[in-house]
Amino acid sequence: MSSTAPPRSPAPTRTDGRSGTPSSADDARPASTLVRAPRRVRRILGWVLVVALVLVVAAAGLLLTSSSPAQRDALDPERPGPGGMQALAQILRQQGVTVEVVRSHADAAARLDDKTTLVMSDPSPLTDAAVSQLVDAAHDVVLISPSSRMLRMLDLGAYAFTSSPARVRAGCDVPAFAHVGTIAPGQLFLPDPGVTACFGDAAEGAAVLIAEGDDGRHAIVDGAALFTNEHLAENGNAALGLALLGTRPHVVWYVPSYDDSDRTDIDVPKSLADLTPGWVTPVIVLGMITALLAAVWRGRRFGPLVSETLPVTVRASETMLGRARLTAKAADAAHAADALRAGTLSRLAAHLGLAARADPSAVADAAADRIRVDRADCRALLTGPLPGSDAELVPYARRLAELETAVENAVRIERSTP
């Protein structure tokens, strides 16, 4: 006798997601993953913003408390910005002139000799004795940032308080200026007796003053208006710079600063780090730590936004009635008639197979042809003037409704006719 083994029942389907068999939970997993993905992205972006904020605060603290570098002079030959003179220094080097940029008046005095041109801006941080030491050690001196004090010390002249001409030529007997051309001068100066005035005249003022003597040549010019990187390529400014600064094979370019001052009667400007109290740095660090801890603390409590359905559904009919009440309250019959006519035109175009934005005249002609009435009457109704009062609005609305009903019935009859 043979016995038949009872059929095995299928293994129960696991719904906890641990089995490879698909289940309802497994089917729902991709959807939940899609839901969690935006949350994860928002969480990551939130932390990125927090870290960025902390870094910004840290950078601000470092800028506030760290020692700021010494501010270079606006006429610095190593500054590439618009107010610097790096371009003029490069042109001098290209012409074979050795240019040394020195920021210490002692080093500058040690490098000066009979074959050297001293170029400097107004040495206001130095005493008269230190300036005289520099001037006496150099054969040629070119002052590119004039001041009344330096004009007096070099016996060159004084400021001219007259307006500068738009363009001016050399107008003097200096051979080096023969090929300069025209310049647009900045500050003008009145020369002392025996001083040569170039690019202007002695009576009204000149842009360049030159004093020749046995001990060398002293020249003064407003370099901020002529020799900066912003203005060097204009007119004959570059040629004038070569003519003034390139007469000797060696140029020592001294850049004055308060760090190199030998004066005791002035207060050296302090940096932001010097003016900042010592407790500012610990407070900034403590604020950064507090902000980070607050972000972590509140970040755990803030969860994703929960979508919630509106408790009330506003029907389209209620919106329509509300707008109708507003129109009636405003007593704007023309506006109400225009709305009625616009709706009628839209529905007529749909019934007649025309475009939704068809011309009202075309819709009126098509409707008249379909119901076989005069086109002029339809055009007057659909394109003519609107009623201006409620008494006119009621019959106008009735006529629109009658026209729309007639067209709809005509179209329905035509479609039903075999």
Short mmCIF file of C-alpha atoms in Angstrom, two decimals:
data_model
loop_
_atom_site.label_atom_id
_atom_site.label_comp_id
_atom_site.label_asym_id
_atom_site.label_seq_id
_atom_site.Cartn_x
_atom_site.Cartn_y
_atom_site.Cartn_z
CA MET A 1 0.00 0.00 0.00
CA SER A 2 1.39 3.34 -0.95
CA SER A 3 0.60 6.48 0.86
CA THR A 4 0.57 9.90 -0.65
CA ALA A 5 2.30 12.59 1.30
CA PRO A 6 0.14 15.55 1.96
CA PRO A 7 1.14 18.65 -0.01
CA ARG A 8 3.32 21.06 1.79
CA SER A 9 1.84 24.36 2.61
CA PRO A 10 3.75 27.35 1.37
CA ALA A 11 6.10 28.93 3.76
CA PRO A 12 4.60 31.89 5.49
CA THR A 13 5.58 35.15 4.06
CA ARG A 14 7.66 37.23 6.41
CA THR A 15 6.55 40.76 6.83
CA ASP A 16 9.44 42.00 8.92
CA GLY A 17 11.68 42.59 5.93
CA ARG A 18 14.32 39.96 6.96
CA SER A 19 13.37 37.44 4.27
CA GLY A 20 14.13 37.84 0.61
CA THR A 21 10.46 37.17 -0.21
CA PRO A 22 8.61 40.38 -1.19
CA SER A 23 6.12 41.53 1.40
CA SER A 24 3.95 44.54 1.98
CA ALA A 25 6.59 46.07 4.19
CA ASP A 26 9.23 45.46 1.50
CA ASP A 27 6.92 46.97 -1.08
CA ALA A 28 6.53 50.07 1.07
CA ARG A 29 10.27 50.37 1.75
CA PRO A 30 11.17 52.31 -1.40
CA ALA A 31 8.46 54.85 -0.67
CA SER A 32 9.70 55.33 2.90
CA THR A 33 13.23 55.61 1.57
CA LEU A 34 12.09 58.32 -0.80
CA VAL A 35 10.42 60.08 2.12
CA ARG A 36 13.50 59.80 4.32
CA ALA A 37 15.88 60.96 1.60
CA PRO A 38 14.72 64.62 1.59
CA ARG A 39 14.77 64.63 5.38
CA ARG A 40 18.35 63.39 5.36
CA VAL A 41 19.31 66.02 2.81
CA ARG A 42 17.68 68.77 4.87
CA ARG A 43 19.45 67.54 7.97
CA ILE A 44 22.81 67.54 6.21
CA LEU A 45 22.21 70.99 4.80
CA GLY A 46 21.28 72.23 8.25
CA TRP A 47 24.54 71.01 9.73
CA VAL A 48 26.48 72.47 6.80
CA LEU A 49 24.89 75.86 7.50
CA VAL A 50 25.75 75.57 11.17
CA VAL A 51 29.38 74.73 10.41
CA ALA A 52 29.58 77.57 7.89
CA LEU A 53 28.20 79.98 10.48
CA VAL A 54 30.76 78.85 13.02
CA LEU A 55 33.56 79.28 10.49
CA VAL A 56 32.37 82.79 9.62
CA VAL A 57 32.28 83.76 13.28
CA ALA A 58 35.75 82.27 13.78
CA ALA A 59 37.13 84.16 10.80
CA ALA A 60 35.62 87.40 12.08
CA GLY A 61 37.20 86.79 15.45
CA LEU A 62 40.60 86.16 13.92
CA LEU A 63 40.38 89.30 11.82
CA LEU A 64 39.38 91.28 14.87
CA THR A 65 42.02 90.00 17.25
CA SER A 66 44.96 89.13 15.04
CA SER A 67 47.66 91.67 14.39
CA SER A 68 46.90 93.38 11.13
CA PRO A 69 49.82 93.83 8.69
CA ALA A 70 51.29 97.26 8.21
CA GLN A 71 49.31 99.28 5.75
CA ARG A 72 51.37 100.05 2.68
CA ASP A 73 51.50 103.52 1.28
CA ALA A 74 49.16 104.26 -1.60
CA LEU A 75 52.22 105.08 -3.77
CA ASP A 76 54.03 101.85 -2.97
CA PRO A 77 56.17 100.56 -5.91
CA GLU A 78 55.36 96.98 -4.93
CA ARG A 79 51.60 97.46 -4.86
CA PRO A 80 49.76 96.20 -7.98
CA GLY A 81 46.47 97.97 -7.19
CA PRO A 82 45.20 101.15 -8.86
CA GLY A 83 46.91 103.40 -6.28
CA GLY A 84 50.28 101.63 -6.39
CA MET A 85 53.29 102.32 -8.60
CA GLN A 86 54.40 98.82 -9.47
CA ALA A 87 53.99 99.50 -13.21
CA LEU A 88 56.43 102.43 -13.13
CA ALA A 89 58.98 100.38 -11.19
CA GLN A 90 58.70 97.57 -13.75
CA ILE A 91 59.18 100.00 -16.65
CA LEU A 92 62.33 101.37 -15.02
CA ARG A 93 63.71 97.86 -14.62
CA GLN A 94 62.95 97.08 -18.26
CA GLN A 95 65.01 100.13 -19.25
CA GLY A 96 68.03 98.82 -17.34
CA VAL A 97 67.57 100.87 -14.17
CA THR A 98 68.12 99.02 -10.90
CA VAL A 99 65.22 99.71 -8.54
CA GLU A 100 65.56 98.92 -4.84
CA VAL A 101 62.50 99.27 -2.63
CA VAL A 102 63.58 100.20 0.90
CA ARG A 103 61.32 100.64 3.93
CA SER A 104 63.94 101.84 6.41
CA HIS A 105 65.47 105.29 6.18
CA ALA A 106 68.72 104.00 7.65
CA ASP A 107 68.99 101.33 4.94
CA ALA A 108 68.07 103.89 2.31
CA ALA A 109 70.81 106.29 3.46
CA ALA A 110 73.35 103.43 3.36
CA ARG A 111 72.51 102.63 -0.29
CA LEU A 112 72.70 106.18 -1.63
CA ASP A 113 75.68 107.52 -3.62
CA ASP A 114 76.45 109.86 -6.49
CA LYS A 115 74.96 107.46 -9.05
CA THR A 116 71.66 106.99 -7.23
CA THR A 117 68.28 108.64 -7.50
CA LEU A 118 66.26 108.82 -4.29
CA VAL A 119 62.52 108.46 -4.91
CA MET A 120 60.12 108.85 -2.01
CA SER A 121 56.70 110.07 -1.07
CA ASP A 122 56.14 112.60 1.69
CA PRO A 123 58.32 111.39 4.62
CA SER A 124 56.01 112.80 7.28
CA PRO A 125 56.98 110.13 9.86
CA LEU A 126 60.64 111.33 9.80
CA THR A 127 62.20 114.30 11.49
CA ASP A 128 63.87 117.07 9.54
CA ALA A 129 67.28 115.72 10.49
CA ALA A 130 66.49 112.26 9.10
CA VAL A 131 65.07 113.77 5.89
CA SER A 132 68.16 115.96 5.46
CA GLN A 133 70.39 112.93 5.92
CA LEU A 134 68.58 111.15 3.11
CA VAL A 135 68.53 114.16 0.77
CA ASP A 136 72.22 114.96 1.31
CA ALA A 137 73.28 111.37 0.63
CA ALA A 138 71.53 111.20 -2.78
CA HIS A 139 72.61 112.90 -5.98
CA ASP A 140 69.09 113.18 -7.40
CA VAL A 141 65.92 113.42 -5.34
CA VAL A 142 62.42 113.00 -6.77
CA LEU A 143 59.55 113.67 -4.39
CA ILE A 144 56.34 112.07 -5.72
CA SER A 145 54.04 113.11 -2.86
CA PRO A 146 54.65 116.77 -2.10
CA SER A 147 53.98 118.67 1.09
CA SER A 148 54.58 122.23 2.22
CA ARG A 149 57.29 121.01 4.56
CA MET A 150 59.25 119.28 1.79
CA LEU A 151 58.81 122.23 -0.58
CA ARG A 152 60.36 124.42 2.09
CA MET A 153 63.19 122.01 2.94
CA LEU A 154 64.19 121.50 -0.70
CA ASP A 155 63.83 125.25 -1.50
CA LEU A 156 61.59 124.47 -4.44
CA GLY A 157 58.54 126.69 -4.00
CA ALA A 158 55.00 126.54 -2.69
CA TYR A 159 51.56 125.24 -3.58
CA ALA A 160 49.64 126.99 -6.36
CA PHE A 161 45.96 127.25 -5.55
CA THR A 162 44.81 127.44 -9.16
CA SER A 163 42.90 124.99 -11.29
CA SER A 164 44.94 122.55 -13.34
CA PRO A 165 44.74 122.75 -17.16
CA ALA A 166 43.30 119.80 -19.07
CA ARG A 167 46.45 119.22 -21.16
CA VAL A 168 49.85 120.88 -20.96
CA ARG A 169 53.28 120.43 -22.58
CA ALA A 170 56.70 120.72 -20.97
CA GLY A 171 57.36 124.38 -21.89
CA CYS A 172 60.84 124.32 -20.33
CA ASP A 173 64.44 123.77 -21.43
CA VAL A 174 64.90 120.35 -19.82
CA PRO A 175 66.11 118.03 -22.64
CA ALA A 176 64.68 114.90 -21.00
CA PHE A 177 61.16 116.33 -21.38
CA ALA A 178 61.40 116.98 -25.11
CA HIS A 179 59.62 113.76 -26.09
CA VAL A 180 57.17 113.51 -23.20
CA GLY A 181 54.26 115.10 -25.01
CA THR A 182 51.24 116.32 -23.08
CA ILE A 183 50.07 115.40 -19.58
CA ALA A 184 47.02 116.11 -17.45
CA PRO A 185 48.65 117.57 -14.33
CA GLY A 186 47.39 117.20 -10.80
CA GLN A 187 48.68 119.58 -8.14
CA LEU A 188 50.43 122.71 -9.41
CA PHE A 189 53.36 124.50 -7.71
CA LEU A 190 54.80 128.02 -7.75
CA PRO A 191 58.61 127.90 -8.15
CA ASP A 192 61.14 129.80 -6.06
CA PRO A 193 63.71 131.95 -7.84
CA GLY A 194 66.17 129.78 -9.74
CA VAL A 195 63.82 126.80 -9.90
CA THR A 196 62.73 125.53 -13.32
CA ALA A 197 58.98 125.20 -13.81
CA CYS A 198 57.87 122.57 -16.34
CA PHE A 199 54.43 121.62 -17.64
CA GLY A 200 52.96 124.97 -16.77
CA ASP A 201 54.38 128.40 -16.05
CA ALA A 202 55.91 130.19 -13.11
CA ALA A 203 53.03 132.63 -12.74
CA GLU A 204 50.05 130.26 -12.76
CA GLY A 205 51.76 127.13 -11.48
CA ALA A 206 53.58 124.13 -12.92
CA ALA A 207 53.21 120.38 -12.50
CA VAL A 208 56.98 119.72 -12.17
CA LEU A 209 59.61 121.78 -10.35
CA ILE A 210 63.30 121.07 -10.85
CA ALA A 211 66.21 122.66 -9.00
CA GLU A 212 69.68 122.00 -10.43
CA GLY A 213 72.70 122.54 -8.21
CA ASP A 214 76.23 121.41 -7.53
CA ASP A 215 74.97 118.84 -5.05
CA GLY A 216 72.50 117.29 -7.53
CA ARG A 217 68.99 117.68 -8.81
CA HIS A 218 65.84 118.01 -6.75
CA ALA A 219 62.45 117.50 -8.41
CA ILE A 220 58.89 117.45 -7.18
CA VAL A 221 55.73 116.19 -8.90
CA ASP A 222 52.26 115.02 -7.94
CA GLY A 223 52.80 111.31 -8.59
CA ALA A 224 49.35 110.32 -7.35
CA ALA A 225 47.78 111.99 -10.41
CA LEU A 226 50.42 110.85 -12.95
CA PHE A 227 52.44 107.78 -11.98
CA THR A 228 50.02 105.39 -10.28
CA ASN A 229 49.04 102.17 -12.01
CA GLU A 230 45.65 103.70 -12.79
CA HIS A 231 47.02 106.75 -14.65
CA LEU A 232 50.46 105.72 -15.92
CA ALA A 233 49.22 104.68 -19.38
CA GLU A 234 47.46 108.02 -19.96
CA ASN A 235 48.96 110.73 -22.17
CA GLY A 236 52.73 111.07 -21.65
CA ASN A 237 52.77 110.03 -17.99
CA ALA A 238 55.02 106.99 -18.51
CA ALA A 239 57.55 109.03 -20.50
CA LEU A 240 57.58 111.71 -17.79
CA GLY A 241 58.20 109.06 -15.15
CA LEU A 242 61.17 107.68 -17.08
CA ALA A 243 62.54 111.17 -17.62
CA LEU A 244 62.37 111.99 -13.90
CA LEU A 245 63.30 108.69 -12.29
CA GLY A 246 65.48 107.06 -14.95
CA THR A 247 68.33 109.57 -15.25
CA ARG A 248 70.62 107.46 -13.01
CA PRO A 249 71.39 103.74 -13.29
CA HIS A 250 70.32 103.09 -9.70
CA VAL A 251 67.07 104.07 -7.96
CA VAL A 252 66.50 103.72 -4.23
CA TRP A 253 62.74 103.93 -3.65
CA TYR A 254 62.09 104.70 0.00
CA VAL A 255 58.57 104.01 1.30
CA PRO A 256 57.99 105.96 4.57
CA SER A 257 55.89 104.41 7.30
CA TYR A 258 55.16 105.01 10.96
CA ASP A 259 56.97 101.79 11.81
CA ASP A 260 60.17 103.49 10.59
CA SER A 261 59.50 106.81 12.31
CA ASP A 262 62.18 108.50 14.44
CA ARG A 263 59.82 111.11 15.81
CA THR A 264 58.75 111.13 19.44
CA ASP A 265 56.21 113.94 19.23
CA ILE A 266 53.56 111.93 17.37
CA ASP A 267 51.51 108.91 18.27
CA VAL A 268 51.91 106.00 15.91
CA PRO A 269 48.46 104.89 14.67
CA LYS A 270 47.49 101.70 16.38
CA SER A 271 46.08 98.69 14.62
CA LEU A 272 42.72 97.15 15.38
CA ALA A 273 44.43 94.40 17.38
CA ASP A 274 46.13 97.01 19.59
CA LEU A 275 42.85 98.78 20.27
CA THR A 276 40.94 95.58 21.06
CA PRO A 277 40.73 94.70 24.78
CA GLY A 278 42.19 91.39 25.90
CA TRP A 279 38.83 89.92 26.94
CA VAL A 280 37.41 90.09 23.39
CA THR A 281 39.11 86.86 22.21
CA PRO A 282 37.80 84.67 25.08
CA VAL A 283 34.31 86.12 24.62
CA ILE A 284 34.34 85.33 20.91
CA VAL A 285 35.53 81.77 21.54
CA LEU A 286 32.90 81.31 24.25
CA GLY A 287 30.21 82.64 21.90
CA MET A 288 31.27 80.20 19.18
CA ILE A 289 31.11 77.26 21.59
CA THR A 290 27.73 78.41 22.89
CA ALA A 291 26.35 78.72 19.37
CA LEU A 292 27.58 75.23 18.49
CA LEU A 293 26.07 73.68 21.62
CA ALA A 294 22.78 75.51 21.03
CA ALA A 295 22.69 74.21 17.47
CA VAL A 296 23.20 70.64 18.67
CA TRP A 297 20.63 71.05 21.44
CA ARG A 298 17.89 72.57 19.33
CA GLY A 299 18.78 70.50 16.29
CA ARG A 300 17.65 67.34 18.09
CA ARG A 301 14.28 68.87 18.96
CA PHE A 302 13.54 70.26 15.52
CA GLY A 303 12.02 67.55 13.33
CA PRO A 304 10.71 67.57 9.79
CA LEU A 305 7.68 69.62 8.91
CA VAL A 306 4.40 67.71 9.17
CA SER A 307 2.00 68.16 6.29
CA GLU A 308 -1.58 68.78 7.41
CA THR A 309 -4.67 68.92 5.28
CA LEU A 310 -6.87 71.96 5.45
CA PRO A 311 -9.87 71.52 7.73
CA VAL A 312 -12.20 73.29 5.28
CA THR A 313 -12.75 72.74 1.57
CA VAL A 314 -13.81 75.86 -0.28
CA ARG A 315 -16.06 75.04 -3.21
CA ALA A 316 -15.87 76.83 -6.51
CA SER A 317 -19.51 77.89 -6.24
CA GLU A 318 -18.82 79.65 -2.96
CA THR A 319 -15.92 81.51 -4.56
CA MET A 320 -18.15 82.52 -7.44
CA LEU A 321 -20.88 83.74 -5.11
CA GLY A 322 -18.40 85.66 -3.04
CA ARG A 323 -17.02 87.47 -6.06
CA ALA A 324 -20.56 88.17 -7.23
CA ARG A 325 -21.43 89.73 -3.88
CA LEU A 326 -18.33 91.92 -4.02
CA THR A 327 -19.22 93.06 -7.53
CA ALA A 328 -22.81 93.79 -6.48
CA LYS A 329 -21.63 95.70 -3.43
CA ALA A 330 -19.35 97.79 -5.60
CA ALA A 331 -22.24 98.47 -8.04
CA ASP A 332 -19.86 97.82 -10.95
CA ALA A 333 -22.30 96.69 -13.65
CA ALA A 334 -19.74 97.06 -16.44
CA HIS A 335 -17.26 94.76 -14.72
CA ALA A 336 -19.94 92.14 -14.08
CA ALA A 337 -21.14 92.34 -17.69
CA ASP A 338 -17.56 91.95 -18.95
CA ALA A 339 -17.14 88.81 -16.84
CA LEU A 340 -20.40 87.38 -18.15
CA ARG A 341 -19.47 88.12 -21.74
CA ALA A 342 -15.99 86.61 -21.33
CA GLY A 343 -17.52 83.39 -20.03
CA THR A 344 -20.05 83.31 -22.86
CA LEU A 345 -17.33 83.83 -25.49
CA SER A 346 -15.22 81.03 -24.01
CA ARG A 347 -18.13 78.56 -23.99
CA LEU A 348 -19.31 79.58 -27.45
CA ALA A 349 -15.82 79.06 -28.86
CA ALA A 350 -15.76 75.57 -27.36
CA HIS A 351 -19.19 74.72 -28.81
CA LEU A 352 -18.28 76.04 -32.25
CA GLY A 353 -14.90 74.35 -32.43
CA LEU A 354 -12.88 77.58 -32.33
CA ALA A 355 -9.70 78.31 -30.43
CA ALA A 356 -10.00 79.35 -26.81
CA ARG A 357 -8.43 82.74 -27.63
CA ALA A 358 -10.39 83.31 -30.84
CA ASP A 359 -11.30 86.87 -31.76
CA PRO A 360 -14.71 87.88 -30.30
CA SER A 361 -15.81 89.07 -33.75
CA ALA A 362 -15.04 85.66 -35.24
CA VAL A 363 -16.96 83.93 -32.44
CA ALA A 364 -19.93 86.28 -33.00
CA ASP A 365 -19.95 85.60 -36.75
CA ALA A 366 -19.72 81.84 -36.24
CA ALA A 367 -22.55 81.88 -33.70
CA ALA A 368 -24.75 83.97 -36.00
CA ASP A 369 -24.13 81.63 -38.93
CA ARG A 370 -24.87 78.58 -36.78
CA ILE A 371 -28.22 79.82 -35.46
CA ARG A 372 -28.90 81.86 -38.64
CA VAL A 373 -29.38 85.31 -37.20
CA ASP A 374 -28.02 88.68 -38.21
CA ARG A 375 -24.27 89.00 -37.64
CA ALA A 376 -24.61 92.63 -36.61
CA ASP A 377 -26.85 91.71 -33.68
CA CYS A 378 -24.38 89.05 -32.46
CA ARG A 379 -21.46 91.42 -32.79
CA ALA A 380 -23.30 94.13 -30.92
CA LEU A 381 -24.00 91.66 -28.12
CA LEU A 382 -20.52 90.11 -27.91
CA THR A 383 -18.29 93.05 -28.88
CA GLY A 384 -20.41 96.15 -28.36
CA PRO A 385 -20.53 98.53 -25.38
CA LEU A 386 -21.19 97.13 -21.94
CA PRO A 387 -24.18 98.11 -19.80
CA GLY A 388 -23.52 100.80 -17.23
CA SER A 389 -26.31 100.10 -14.70
CA ASP A 390 -28.03 97.20 -13.02
CA ALA A 391 -31.21 97.87 -15.00
CA GLU A 392 -29.29 97.33 -18.23
CA LEU A 393 -27.28 94.41 -16.85
CA VAL A 394 -30.26 92.10 -16.28
CA PRO A 395 -31.58 92.06 -19.89
CA TYR A 396 -28.01 91.91 -21.18
CA ALA A 397 -27.31 88.77 -19.13
CA ARG A 398 -30.58 87.27 -20.31
CA ARG A 399 -29.65 87.86 -23.97
CA LEU A 400 -26.24 86.24 -23.45
CA ALA A 401 -27.85 83.20 -21.89
CA GLU A 402 -30.38 82.94 -24.73
CA LEU A 403 -27.62 83.15 -27.35
CA GLU A 404 -25.54 80.51 -25.62
CA THR A 405 -28.56 78.19 -25.28
CA ALA A 406 -29.47 78.62 -28.94
CA VAL A 407 -25.95 77.80 -30.12
CA GLU A 408 -25.73 74.81 -27.80
CA ASN A 409 -29.08 73.44 -29.07
CA ALA A 410 -28.05 73.99 -32.71
CA VAL A 411 -24.80 72.16 -32.21
CA ARG A 412 -26.52 69.31 -30.39
CA ILE A 413 -29.11 68.92 -33.19
CA GLU A 414 -26.40 68.87 -35.84
CA ARG A 415 -24.47 66.20 -33.99
CA SER A 416 -27.58 64.09 -33.45
CA THR A 417 -28.67 64.34 -37.12
CA PRO A 418 -27.45 61.25 -39.06
#
